[in-house]
Amino acid sequence: MKKNNFFIFFILIFFTFLKLDAEIIILSKCDHKEDVFLKNEYILNLNELTMTRNYVYNEKTYQKYRITDLSIKKSNSYISNIYEEGGKILTLKHGYPQFYTQILFEKDKQEIFIKAVLNDIESVSKVSTCKKIEKFDQQS
């Protein structure tokens, strides 16, 4: 019985001092092929497997979208789940099984791509280039 108690105590101590590393990548000052933003950033949390995008349209871009959709906000933020595959970071599929899109990031690269798949035919297009990349190793 004493051996079991010692073993349990040792395991508890081990997990108490175990530190988990979480990598966070922030891509900021991102331009866009079609729109102009005052702020456009992507925060990739590789531990929680989430992407947060924060953006603020400039007035001209805001008015362009506001004409057709009154629910558009000048500044917005949204969170999407991500996963890693083959050194790339992808958002979850958005759309239908026959046609879907994903945002695609490559580690240590400034470019952001959109991946579109239609009936198993894949295309990848660059949508943005970010001027600033920051990496943080978060320890808990």
N, CA, C and O atoms as a GROMACS GRO file, in nm:
protein
  560
    1MET      N    1   0.081  -0.119   0.000
    1MET     CA    2   0.000   0.000   0.000
    1MET      C    3   0.086   0.127   0.000
    1MET      O    4   0.055   0.225  -0.067
    2LYS      N    5   0.197   0.122   0.076
    2LYS     CA    6   0.285   0.238   0.081
    2LYS      C    7   0.348   0.265  -0.055
    2LYS      O    8   0.368   0.380  -0.092
    3LYS      N    9   0.380   0.158  -0.129
    3LYS     CA   10   0.437   0.177  -0.263
    3LYS      C   11   0.338   0.247  -0.355
    3LYS      O   12   0.378   0.333  -0.433
    4ASN      N   13   0.211   0.211  -0.347
    4ASN     CA   14   0.108   0.274  -0.430
    4ASN      C   15   0.092   0.421  -0.395
    4ASN      O   16   0.079   0.505  -0.484
    5ASN      N   17   0.093   0.454  -0.266
    5ASN     CA   18   0.081   0.593  -0.223
    5ASN      C   19   0.201   0.675  -0.272
    5ASN      O   20   0.184   0.788  -0.318
    6PHE      N   21   0.320   0.618  -0.262
    6PHE     CA   22   0.439   0.687  -0.310
    6PHE      C   23   0.431   0.708  -0.461
    6PHE      O   24   0.466   0.815  -0.511
    7PHE      N   25   0.385   0.608  -0.533
    7PHE     CA   26   0.372   0.618  -0.679
    7PHE      C   27   0.272   0.727  -0.718
    7PHE      O   28   0.299   0.807  -0.807
    8ILE      N   29   0.159   0.730  -0.652
    8ILE     CA   30   0.058   0.832  -0.679
    8ILE      C   31   0.114   0.970  -0.644
    8ILE      O   32   0.094   1.065  -0.720
    9PHE      N   33   0.182   0.982  -0.531
    9PHE     CA   34   0.243   1.109  -0.492
    9PHE      C   35   0.345   1.154  -0.597
    9PHE      O   36   0.347   1.271  -0.635
   10PHE      N   37   0.429   1.063  -0.643
   10PHE     CA   38   0.530   1.095  -0.744
   10PHE      C   39   0.464   1.142  -0.874
   10PHE      O   40   0.509   1.240  -0.933
   11ILE      N   41   0.360   1.075  -0.918
   11ILE     CA   42   0.289   1.114  -1.041
   11ILE      C   43   0.227   1.253  -1.026
   11ILE      O   44   0.235   1.334  -1.118
   12LEU      N   45   0.166   1.281  -0.912
   12LEU     CA   46   0.108   1.414  -0.889
   12LEU      C   47   0.213   1.523  -0.893
   12LEU      O   48   0.192   1.628  -0.954
   13ILE      N   49   0.326   1.500  -0.828
   13ILE     CA   50   0.436   1.597  -0.830
   13ILE      C   51   0.487   1.617  -0.973
   13ILE      O   52   0.512   1.730  -1.015
   14PHE      N   53   0.503   1.509  -1.048
   14PHE     CA   54   0.552   1.515  -1.185
   14PHE      C   55   0.461   1.603  -1.270
   14PHE      O   56   0.510   1.691  -1.342
   15PHE      N   57   0.331   1.580  -1.264
   15PHE     CA   58   0.238   1.658  -1.346
   15PHE      C   59   0.224   1.802  -1.295
   15PHE      O   60   0.188   1.891  -1.373
   16THR      N   61   0.250   1.826  -1.169
   16THR     CA   62   0.246   1.962  -1.117
   16THR      C   63   0.358   2.046  -1.177
   16THR      O   64   0.337   2.163  -1.208
   17PHE      N   65   0.475   1.987  -1.193
   17PHE     CA   66   0.589   2.061  -1.246
   17PHE      C   67   0.606   2.050  -1.396
   17PHE      O   68   0.694   2.114  -1.453
   18LEU      N   69   0.523   1.971  -1.461
   18LEU     CA   70   0.529   1.958  -1.607
   18LEU      C   71   0.480   2.087  -1.670
   18LEU      O   72   0.371   2.135  -1.636
   19LYS      N   73   0.556   2.141  -1.758
   19LYS     CA   74   0.516   2.265  -1.824
   19LYS      C   75   0.477   2.233  -1.967
   19LYS      O   76   0.548   2.163  -2.039
   20LEU      N   77   0.362   2.287  -2.006
   20LEU     CA   78   0.314   2.269  -2.142
   20LEU      C   79   0.350   2.393  -2.223
   20LEU      O   80   0.326   2.505  -2.179
   21ASP      N   81   0.406   2.372  -2.340
   21ASP     CA   82   0.438   2.484  -2.427
   21ASP      C   83   0.326   2.505  -2.526
   21ASP      O   84   0.273   2.410  -2.584
   22ALA      N   85   0.290   2.630  -2.546
   22ALA     CA   86   0.187   2.665  -2.643
   22ALA      C   87   0.244   2.773  -2.734
   22ALA      O   88   0.293   2.876  -2.687
   23GLU      N   89   0.237   2.749  -2.860
   23GLU     CA   90   0.288   2.846  -2.955
   23GLU      C   91   0.174   2.935  -3.003
   23GLU      O   92   0.068   2.886  -3.042
   24ILE      N   93   0.198   3.066  -3.000
   24ILE     CA   94   0.102   3.163  -3.051
   24ILE      C   95   0.173   3.243  -3.159
   24ILE      O   96   0.282   3.296  -3.138
   25ILE      N   97   0.110   3.252  -3.275
   25ILE     CA   98   0.164   3.327  -3.388
   25ILE      C   99   0.068   3.441  -3.419
   25ILE      O  100  -0.052   3.419  -3.436
   26ILE      N  101   0.121   3.564  -3.426
   26ILE     CA  102   0.039   3.679  -3.460
   26ILE      C  103   0.089   3.736  -3.592
   26ILE      O  104   0.204   3.778  -3.604
   27LEU      N  105   0.001   3.737  -3.690
   27LEU     CA  106   0.028   3.798  -3.820
   27LEU      C  107  -0.048   3.930  -3.823
   27LEU      O  108  -0.171   3.930  -3.818
   28SER      N  109   0.023   4.041  -3.833
   28SER     CA  110  -0.044   4.171  -3.828
   28SER      C  111   0.001   4.259  -3.944
   28SER      O  112   0.094   4.227  -4.018
   29LYS      N  113  -0.069   4.372  -3.957
   29LYS     CA  114  -0.046   4.466  -4.067
   29LYS      C  115  -0.058   4.393  -4.202
   29LYS      O  116   0.026   4.407  -4.290
   30CYS      N  117  -0.165   4.317  -4.214
   30CYS     CA  118  -0.188   4.237  -4.335
   30CYS      C  119  -0.264   4.318  -4.438
   30CYS      O  120  -0.368   4.378  -4.408
   31ASP      N  121  -0.213   4.320  -4.560
   31ASP     CA  122  -0.285   4.387  -4.669
   31ASP      C  123  -0.385   4.287  -4.727
   31ASP      O  124  -0.396   4.174  -4.679
   32HIS      N  125  -0.456   4.328  -4.829
   32HIS     CA  126  -0.556   4.242  -4.891
   32HIS      C  127  -0.559   4.276  -5.039
   32HIS      O  128  -0.534   4.389  -5.078
   33LYS      N  129  -0.591   4.177  -5.120
   33LYS     CA  130  -0.592   4.199  -5.265
   33LYS      C  131  -0.700   4.296  -5.309
   33LYS      O  132  -0.680   4.372  -5.403
   34GLU      N  133  -0.816   4.295  -5.241
   34GLU     CA  134  -0.930   4.374  -5.288
   34GLU      C  135  -0.973   4.485  -5.192
   34GLU      O  136  -1.025   4.588  -5.236
   35ASP      N  137  -0.953   4.466  -5.063
   35ASP     CA  138  -1.005   4.558  -4.964
   35ASP      C  139  -0.892   4.629  -4.890
   35ASP      O  140  -0.778   4.583  -4.889
   36VAL      N  141  -0.928   4.742  -4.828
   36VAL     CA  142  -0.831   4.818  -4.748
   36VAL      C  143  -0.878   4.816  -4.603
   36VAL      O  144  -0.995   4.842  -4.574
   37PHE      N  145  -0.786   4.786  -4.514
   37PHE     CA  146  -0.817   4.776  -4.372
   37PHE      C  147  -0.733   4.874  -4.293
   37PHE      O  148  -0.617   4.900  -4.328
   38LEU      N  149  -0.790   4.928  -4.186
   38LEU     CA  150  -0.712   5.006  -4.091
   38LEU      C  151  -0.637   4.910  -3.999
   38LEU      O  152  -0.526   4.940  -3.953
   39LYS      N  153  -0.698   4.796  -3.972
   39LYS     CA  154  -0.636   4.691  -3.891
   39LYS      C  155  -0.679   4.558  -3.949
   39LYS      O  156  -0.796   4.537  -3.979
   40ASN      N  157  -0.584   4.467  -3.965
   40ASN     CA  158  -0.614   4.334  -4.016
   40ASN      C  159  -0.509   4.239  -3.959
   40ASN      O  160  -0.394   4.238  -4.003
   41GLU      N  161  -0.550   4.159  -3.859
   41GLU     CA  162  -0.454   4.070  -3.795
   41GLU      C  163  -0.516   3.933  -3.770
   41GLU      O  164  -0.637   3.919  -3.755
   42TYR      N  165  -0.428   3.834  -3.767
   42TYR     CA  166  -0.466   3.696  -3.742
   42TYR      C  167  -0.384   3.645  -3.624
   42TYR      O  168  -0.262   3.659  -3.623
   43ILE      N  169  -0.451   3.586  -3.526
   43ILE     CA  170  -0.382   3.530  -3.409
   43ILE      C  171  -0.407   3.380  -3.410
   43ILE      O  172  -0.520   3.334  -3.396
   44LEU      N  173  -0.299   3.304  -3.427
   44LEU     CA  174  -0.308   3.158  -3.433
   44LEU      C  175  -0.259   3.101  -3.301
   44LEU      O  176  -0.142   3.115  -3.267
   45ASN      N  177  -0.348   3.038  -3.227
   45ASN     CA  178  -0.312   2.974  -3.101
   45ASN      C  179  -0.302   2.824  -3.129
   45ASN      O  180  -0.404   2.756  -3.140
   46LEU      N  181  -0.180   2.773  -3.141
   46LEU     CA  182  -0.160   2.634  -3.180
   46LEU      C  183  -0.184   2.536  -3.066
   46LEU      O  184  -0.193   2.415  -3.090
   47ASN      N  185  -0.196   2.586  -2.943
   47ASN     CA  186  -0.229   2.498  -2.832
   47ASN      C  187  -0.380   2.476  -2.824
   47ASN      O  188  -0.426   2.364  -2.808
   48GLU      N  189  -0.456   2.584  -2.837
   48GLU     CA  190  -0.602   2.576  -2.832
   48GLU      C  191  -0.662   2.545  -2.969
   48GLU      O  192  -0.782   2.519  -2.980
   49LEU      N  193  -0.578   2.548  -3.073
   49LEU     CA  194  -0.621   2.523  -3.211
   49LEU      C  195  -0.733   2.620  -3.252
   49LEU      O  196  -0.838   2.579  -3.302
   50THR      N  197  -0.706   2.750  -3.230
   50THR     CA  198  -0.800   2.853  -3.270
   50THR      C  199  -0.729   2.963  -3.348
   50THR      O  200  -0.611   2.990  -3.326
   51MET      N  201  -0.803   3.025  -3.439
   51MET     CA  202  -0.757   3.142  -3.512
   51MET      C  203  -0.855   3.254  -3.479
   51MET      O  204  -0.976   3.237  -3.490
   52THR      N  205  -0.802   3.368  -3.438
   52THR     CA  206  -0.884   3.485  -3.415
   52THR      C  207  -0.844   3.590  -3.518
   52THR      O  208  -0.726   3.623  -3.531
   53ARG      N  209  -0.941   3.640  -3.591
   53ARG     CA  210  -0.913   3.747  -3.686
   53ARG      C  211  -0.979   3.874  -3.636
   53ARG      O  212  -1.099   3.876  -3.608
   54ASN      N  213  -0.899   3.979  -3.625
   54ASN     CA  214  -0.948   4.112  -3.586
   54ASN      C  215  -0.925   4.205  -3.703
   54ASN      O  216  -0.814   4.212  -3.758
   55TYR      N  217  -1.029   4.278  -3.742
   55TYR     CA  218  -1.010   4.370  -3.853
   55TYR      C  219  -1.100   4.492  -3.839
   55TYR      O  220  -1.205   4.489  -3.775
   56VAL      N  221  -1.054   4.602  -3.903
   56VAL     CA  222  -1.129   4.726  -3.910
   56VAL      C  223  -1.119   4.774  -4.054
   56VAL      O  224  -1.009   4.798  -4.105
   57TYR      N  225  -1.235   4.789  -4.120
   57TYR     CA  226  -1.237   4.840  -4.257
   57TYR      C  227  -1.205   4.989  -4.260
   57TYR      O  228  -1.234   5.061  -4.164
   58ASN      N  229  -1.144   5.035  -4.370
   58ASN     CA  230  -1.138   5.179  -4.389
   58ASN      C  231  -1.278   5.222  -4.436
   58ASN      O  232  -1.362   5.138  -4.466
   59GLU      N  233  -1.302   5.351  -4.443
   59GLU     CA  234  -1.438   5.401  -4.472
   59GLU      C  235  -1.488   5.358  -4.610
   59GLU      O  236  -1.605   5.322  -4.624
   60LYS      N  237  -1.402   5.362  -4.710
   60LYS     CA  238  -1.443   5.325  -4.847
   60LYS      C  239  -1.483   5.177  -4.855
   60LYS      O  240  -1.586   5.144  -4.914
   61THR      N  241  -1.403   5.089  -4.797
   61THR     CA  242  -1.435   4.946  -4.799
   61THR      C  243  -1.561   4.919  -4.718
   61THR      O  244  -1.645   4.839  -4.759
   62TYR      N  245  -1.574   4.985  -4.604
   62TYR     CA  246  -1.694   4.968  -4.521
   62TYR      C  247  -1.820   5.006  -4.600
   62TYR      O  248  -1.918   4.931  -4.599
   63GLN      N  249  -1.818   5.120  -4.666
   63GLN     CA  250  -1.935   5.165  -4.743
   63GLN      C  251  -1.965   5.070  -4.860
   63GLN      O  252  -2.081   5.049  -4.894
   64LYS      N  253  -1.861   5.015  -4.921
   64LYS     CA  254  -1.880   4.921  -5.032
   64LYS      C  255  -1.962   4.800  -4.987
   64LYS      O  256  -2.052   4.757  -5.059
   65TYR      N  257  -1.932   4.745  -4.872
   65TYR     CA  258  -2.004   4.628  -4.822
   65TYR      C  259  -2.135   4.666  -4.753
   65TYR      O  260  -2.230   4.587  -4.753
   66ARG      N  261  -2.141   4.783  -4.697
   66ARG     CA  262  -2.262   4.828  -4.627
   66ARG      C  263  -2.379   4.848  -4.723
   66ARG      O  264  -2.494   4.832  -4.684
   67ILE      N  265  -2.352   4.882  -4.848
   67ILE     CA  266  -2.457   4.902  -4.948
   67ILE      C  267  -2.540   4.775  -4.967
   67ILE      O  268  -2.661   4.783  -4.983
   68THR      N  269  -2.475   4.661  -4.966
   68THR     CA  270  -2.544   4.534  -4.994
   68THR      C  271  -2.579   4.454  -4.869
   68THR      O  272  -2.658   4.360  -4.876
   69ASP      N  273  -2.520   4.490  -4.754
   69ASP     CA  274  -2.546   4.414  -4.632
   69ASP      C  275  -2.543   4.508  -4.512
   69ASP      O  276  -2.437   4.553  -4.469
   70LEU      N  277  -2.661   4.535  -4.457
   70LEU     CA  278  -2.671   4.630  -4.346
   70LEU      C  279  -2.616   4.574  -4.215
   70LEU      O  280  -2.597   4.649  -4.119
   71SER      N  281  -2.590   4.444  -4.210
   71SER     CA  282  -2.536   4.385  -4.087
   71SER      C  283  -2.384   4.400  -4.076
   71SER      O  284  -2.325   4.365  -3.973
   72ILE      N  285  -2.320   4.452  -4.180
   72ILE     CA  286  -2.174   4.471  -4.180
   72ILE      C  287  -2.135   4.574  -4.073
   72ILE      O  288  -2.198   4.679  -4.061
   73LYS      N  289  -2.032   4.541  -3.998
   73LYS     CA  290  -1.978   4.632  -3.898
   73LYS      C  291  -1.843   4.683  -3.946
   73LYS      O  292  -1.772   4.614  -4.018
   74LYS      N  293  -1.808   4.804  -3.905
   74LYS     CA  294  -1.680   4.860  -3.947
   74LYS      C  295  -1.563   4.784  -3.885
   74LYS      O  296  -1.460   4.765  -3.950
   75SER      N  297  -1.578   4.741  -3.761
   75SER     CA  298  -1.475   4.658  -3.698
   75SER      C  299  -1.539   4.528  -3.653
   75SER      O  300  -1.655   4.526  -3.610
   76ASN      N  301  -1.464   4.422  -3.662
   76ASN     CA  302  -1.519   4.293  -3.628
   76ASN      C  303  -1.407   4.200  -3.584
   76ASN      O  304  -1.288   4.226  -3.606
   77SER      N  305  -1.448   4.092  -3.522
   77SER     CA  306  -1.356   3.988  -3.477
   77SER      C  307  -1.429   3.856  -3.487
   77SER      O  308  -1.547   3.847  -3.453
   78TYR      N  309  -1.361   3.754  -3.534
   78TYR     CA  310  -1.422   3.622  -3.531
   78TYR      C  311  -1.318   3.516  -3.502
   78TYR      O  312  -1.199   3.534  -3.526
   79ILE      N  313  -1.368   3.405  -3.448
   79ILE     CA  314  -1.281   3.295  -3.407
   79ILE      C  315  -1.320   3.171  -3.488
   79ILE      O  316  -1.438   3.142  -3.507
   80SER      N  317  -1.219   3.099  -3.534
   80SER     CA  318  -1.241   2.976  -3.609
   80SER      C  319  -1.145   2.869  -3.557
   80SER      O  320  -1.034   2.900  -3.513
   81ASN      N  321  -1.186   2.747  -3.562
   81ASN     CA  322  -1.097   2.637  -3.523
   81ASN      C  323  -0.998   2.609  -3.636
   81ASN      O  324  -1.030   2.628  -3.754
   82ILE      N  325  -0.879   2.565  -3.598
   82ILE     CA  326  -0.774   2.535  -3.695
   82ILE      C  327  -0.715   2.398  -3.666
   82ILE      O  328  -0.739   2.340  -3.560
   83TYR      N  329  -0.639   2.348  -3.762
   83TYR     CA  330  -0.563   2.225  -3.742
   83TYR      C  331  -0.437   2.231  -3.826
   83TYR      O  332  -0.428   2.308  -3.922
   84GLU      N  333  -0.339   2.150  -3.789
   84GLU     CA  334  -0.212   2.144  -3.862
   84GLU      C  335  -0.210   2.018  -3.947
   84GLU      O  336  -0.251   1.911  -3.904
   85GLU      N  337  -0.160   2.035  -4.069
   85GLU     CA  338  -0.147   1.922  -4.160
   85GLU      C  339  -0.029   1.947  -4.253
   85GLU      O  340  -0.030   2.042  -4.331
   86GLY      N  341   0.070   1.862  -4.246
   86GLY     CA  342   0.184   1.873  -4.336
   86GLY      C  343   0.257   2.006  -4.328
   86GLY      O  344   0.298   2.060  -4.431
   87GLY      N  345   0.275   2.060  -4.207
   87GLY     CA  346   0.346   2.187  -4.192
   87GLY      C  347   0.262   2.309  -4.225
   87GLY      O  348   0.312   2.421  -4.220
   88LYS      N  349   0.135   2.288  -4.257
   88LYS     CA  350   0.045   2.399  -4.288
   88LYS      C  351  -0.062   2.407  -4.180
   88LYS      O  352  -0.096   2.308  -4.115
   89ILE      N  353  -0.115   2.526  -4.164
   89ILE     CA  354  -0.222   2.548  -4.068
   89ILE      C  355  -0.346   2.586  -4.148
   89ILE      O  356  -0.343   2.678  -4.229
   90LEU      N  357  -0.455   2.514  -4.124
   90LEU     CA  358  -0.578   2.536  -4.199
   90LEU      C  359  -0.695   2.560  -4.104
   90LEU      O  360  -0.699   2.503  -3.995
   91THR      N  361  -0.790   2.645  -4.147
   91THR     CA  362  -0.914   2.657  -4.072
   91THR      C  363  -1.002   2.539  -4.108
   91THR      O  364  -0.976   2.469  -4.207
   92LEU      N  365  -1.104   2.516  -4.029
   92LEU     CA  366  -1.198   2.410  -4.063
   92LEU      C  367  -1.269   2.443  -4.194
   92LEU      O  368  -1.277   2.559  -4.233
   93LYS      N  369  -1.318   2.341  -4.260
   93LYS     CA  370  -1.384   2.359  -4.390
   93LYS      C  371  -1.512   2.439  -4.373
   93LYS      O  372  -1.591   2.415  -4.281
   94HIS      N  373  -1.532   2.535  -4.463
   94HIS     CA  374  -1.652   2.617  -4.463
   94HIS      C  375  -1.725   2.595  -4.595
   94HIS      O  376  -1.672   2.628  -4.702
   95GLY      N  377  -1.844   2.541  -4.588
   95GLY     CA  378  -1.922   2.516  -4.710
   95GLY      C  379  -1.983   2.378  -4.708
   95GLY      O  380  -2.020   2.326  -4.603
   96TYR      N  381  -1.992   2.320  -4.825
   96TYR     CA  382  -2.055   2.190  -4.844
   96TYR      C  383  -1.949   2.085  -4.877
   96TYR      O  384  -1.836   2.122  -4.910
   97PRO      N  385  -1.983   1.957  -4.869
   97PRO     CA  386  -1.882   1.855  -4.903
   97PRO      C  387  -1.828   1.866  -5.046
   97PRO      O  388  -1.711   1.837  -5.069
   98GLN      N  389  -1.911   1.907  -5.141
   98GLN     CA  390  -1.864   1.919  -5.280
   98GLN      C  391  -1.786   2.048  -5.304
   98GLN      O  392  -1.698   2.052  -5.390
   99PHE      N  393  -1.817   2.153  -5.227
   99PHE     CA  394  -1.749   2.281  -5.244
   99PHE      C  395  -1.725   2.342  -5.106
   99PHE      O  396  -1.820   2.364  -5.030
  100TYR      N  397  -1.600   2.368  -5.075
  100TYR     CA  398  -1.569   2.431  -4.947
  100TYR      C  399  -1.444   2.518  -4.961
  100TYR      O  400  -1.366   2.503  -5.055
  101THR      N  401  -1.428   2.608  -4.865
  101THR     CA  402  -1.311   2.695  -4.860
  101THR      C  403  -1.246   2.684  -4.723
  101THR      O  404  -1.310   2.648  -4.624
  102GLN      N  405  -1.117   2.716  -4.720
  102GLN     CA  406  -1.041   2.721  -4.596
  102GLN      C  407  -0.937   2.831  -4.608
  102GLN      O  408  -0.888   2.861  -4.717
  103ILE      N  409  -0.903   2.892  -4.494
  103ILE     CA  410  -0.790   2.983  -4.490
  103ILE      C  411  -0.667   2.899  -4.461
  103ILE      O  412  -0.670   2.813  -4.373
  104LEU      N  413  -0.560   2.924  -4.533
  104LEU     CA  414  -0.439   2.842  -4.523
  104LEU      C  415  -0.320   2.930  -4.485
  104LEU      O  416  -0.295   3.033  -4.548
  105PHE      N  417  -0.248   2.889  -4.383
  105PHE     CA  418  -0.126   2.956  -4.338
  105PHE      C  419  -0.011   2.857  -4.346
  105PHE      O  420  -0.030   2.737  -4.326
  106GLU      N  421   0.107   2.907  -4.376
  106GLU     CA  422   0.227   2.826  -4.367
  106GLU      C  423   0.312   2.884  -4.257
  106GLU      O  424   0.330   3.006  -4.248
  107LYS      N  425   0.366   2.797  -4.172
  107LYS     CA  426   0.447   2.846  -4.060
  107LYS      C  427   0.566   2.925  -4.114
  107LYS      O  428   0.627   2.888  -4.214
  108ASP      N  429   0.597   3.033  -4.045
  108ASP     CA  430   0.711   3.120  -4.077
  108ASP      C  431   0.698   3.190  -4.211
  108ASP      O  432   0.797   3.238  -4.266
  109LYS      N  433   0.577   3.198  -4.266
  109LYS     CA  434   0.556   3.270  -4.393
  109LYS      C  435   0.458   3.384  -4.369
  109LYS      O  436   0.370   3.375  -4.285
  110GLN      N  437   0.477   3.491  -4.446
  110GLN     CA  438   0.395   3.611  -4.431
  110GLN      C  439   0.265   3.606  -4.511
  110GLN      O  440   0.175   3.685  -4.486
  111GLU      N  441   0.256   3.514  -4.606
  111GLU     CA  442   0.140   3.510  -4.693
  111GLU      C  443   0.025   3.430  -4.632
  111GLU      O  444   0.046   3.333  -4.558
  112ILE      N  445  -0.097   3.473  -4.664
  112ILE     CA  446  -0.218   3.402  -4.624
  112ILE      C  447  -0.290   3.364  -4.754
  112ILE      O  448  -0.301   3.445  -4.846
  113PHE      N  449  -0.337   3.240  -4.759
  113PHE     CA  450  -0.399   3.188  -4.880
  113PHE      C  451  -0.542   3.145  -4.851
  113PHE      O  452  -0.579   3.119  -4.737
  114ILE      N  453  -0.621   3.139  -4.957
  114ILE     CA  454  -0.754   3.079  -4.950
  114ILE      C  455  -0.749   2.952  -5.034
  114ILE      O  456  -0.706   2.954  -5.150
  115LYS      N  457  -0.794   2.843  -4.975
  115LYS     CA  458  -0.797   2.715  -5.045
  115LYS      C  459  -0.944   2.686  -5.077
  115LYS      O  460  -1.028   2.684  -4.987
  116ALA      N  461  -0.973   2.664  -5.204
  116ALA     CA  462  -1.109   2.632  -5.246
  116ALA      C  463  -1.106   2.494  -5.311
  116ALA      O  464  -1.015   2.463  -5.389
  117VAL      N  465  -1.204   2.412  -5.279
  117VAL     CA  466  -1.213   2.278  -5.335
  117VAL      C  467  -1.353   2.260  -5.394
  117VAL      O  468  -1.453   2.281  -5.326
  118LEU      N  469  -1.357   2.222  -5.521
  118LEU     CA  470  -1.482   2.195  -5.591
  118LEU      C  471  -1.473   2.058  -5.654
  118LEU      O  472  -1.392   2.036  -5.744
  119ASN      N  473  -1.555   1.964  -5.606
  119ASN     CA  474  -1.555   1.826  -5.657
  119ASN      C  475  -1.414   1.768  -5.661
  119ASN      O  476  -1.372   1.713  -5.763
  120ASP      N  477  -1.341   1.780  -5.550
  120ASP     CA  478  -1.206   1.727  -5.532
  120ASP      C  479  -1.100   1.796  -5.618
  120ASP      O  480  -0.986   1.749  -5.623
  121ILE      N  481  -1.133   1.907  -5.684
  121ILE     CA  482  -1.034   1.986  -5.758
  121ILE      C  483  -1.000   2.106  -5.670
  121ILE      O  484  -1.086   2.186  -5.634
  122GLU      N  485  -0.871   2.116  -5.637
  122GLU     CA  486  -0.825   2.212  -5.538
  122GLU      C  487  -0.757   2.331  -5.606
  122GLU      O  488  -0.683   2.314  -5.703
  123SER      N  489  -0.782   2.451  -5.554
  123SER     CA  490  -0.708   2.569  -5.600
  123SER      C  491  -0.668   2.650  -5.476
  123SER      O  492  -0.741   2.654  -5.377
  124VAL      N  493  -0.553   2.712  -5.484
  124VAL     CA  494  -0.501   2.794  -5.374
  124VAL      C  495  -0.464   2.930  -5.430
  124VAL      O  496  -0.392   2.940  -5.529
  125SER      N  497  -0.516   3.036  -5.366
  125SER     CA  498  -0.488   3.173  -5.410
  125SER      C  499  -0.441   3.256  -5.292
  125SER      O  500  -0.492   3.242  -5.181
  126LYS      N  501  -0.345   3.342  -5.317
  126LYS     CA  502  -0.296   3.430  -5.212
  126LYS      C  503  -0.395   3.544  -5.195
  126LYS      O  504  -0.437   3.607  -5.292
  127VAL      N  505  -0.434   3.570  -5.070
  127VAL     CA  506  -0.528   3.678  -5.043
  127VAL      C  507  -0.466   3.792  -4.963
  127VAL      O  508  -0.518   3.904  -4.962
  128SER      N  509  -0.354   3.764  -4.896
  128SER     CA  510  -0.298   3.868  -4.810
  128SER      C  511  -0.150   3.842  -4.784
  128SER      O  512  -0.104   3.728  -4.784
  129THR      N  513  -0.079   3.951  -4.760
  129THR     CA  514   0.059   3.944  -4.714
  129THR      C  515   0.071   4.030  -4.589
  129THR      O  516   0.027   4.145  -4.586
  130CYS      N  517   0.129   3.973  -4.486
  130CYS     CA  518   0.140   4.043  -4.358
  130CYS      C  519   0.281   4.100  -4.343
  130CYS      O  520   0.380   4.033  -4.374
  131LYS      N  521   0.289   4.221  -4.294
  131LYS     CA  522   0.418   4.288  -4.278
  131LYS      C  523   0.489   4.248  -4.149
  131LYS      O  524   0.610   4.265  -4.137
  132LYS      N  525   0.413   4.195  -4.053
  132LYS     CA  526   0.472   4.167  -3.923
  132LYS      C  527   0.428   4.029  -3.875
  132LYS      O  528   0.309   3.997  -3.876
  133ILE      N  529   0.526   3.947  -3.832
  133ILE     CA  530   0.497   3.816  -3.772
  133ILE      C  531   0.564   3.813  -3.635
  133ILE      O  532   0.682   3.843  -3.621
  134GLU      N  533   0.486   3.775  -3.535
  134GLU     CA  534   0.538   3.760  -3.399
  134GLU      C  535   0.507   3.618  -3.352
  134GLU      O  536   0.397   3.566  -3.376
  135LYS      N  537   0.603   3.557  -3.284
  135LYS     CA  538   0.583   3.424  -3.228
  135LYS      C  539   0.605   3.432  -3.079
  135LYS      O  540   0.699   3.496  -3.031
  136PHE      N  541   0.518   3.365  -3.006
  136PHE     CA  542   0.529   3.360  -2.860
  136PHE      C  543   0.519   3.216  -2.816
  136PHE      O  544   0.435   3.140  -2.864
  137ASP      N  545   0.606   3.178  -2.725
  137ASP     CA  546   0.596   3.047  -2.661
  137ASP      C  547   0.540   3.073  -2.523
  137ASP      O  548   0.605   3.132  -2.437
  138GLN      N  549   0.418   3.029  -2.504
  138GLN     CA  550   0.348   3.050  -2.377
  138GLN      C  551   0.367   2.926  -2.292
  138GLN      O  552   0.345   2.814  -2.339
  139GLN      N  553   0.407   2.946  -2.170
  139GLN     CA  554   0.424   2.832  -2.080
  139GLN      C  555   0.317   2.839  -1.972
  139GLN      O  556   0.286   2.945  -1.919
  140SER      N  557   0.263   2.722  -1.942
  140SER     CA  558   0.162   2.719  -1.837
  140SER      C  559   0.205   2.628  -1.726
  140SER      O  560   0.132   2.611  -1.628
   0.00000   0.00000   0.00000
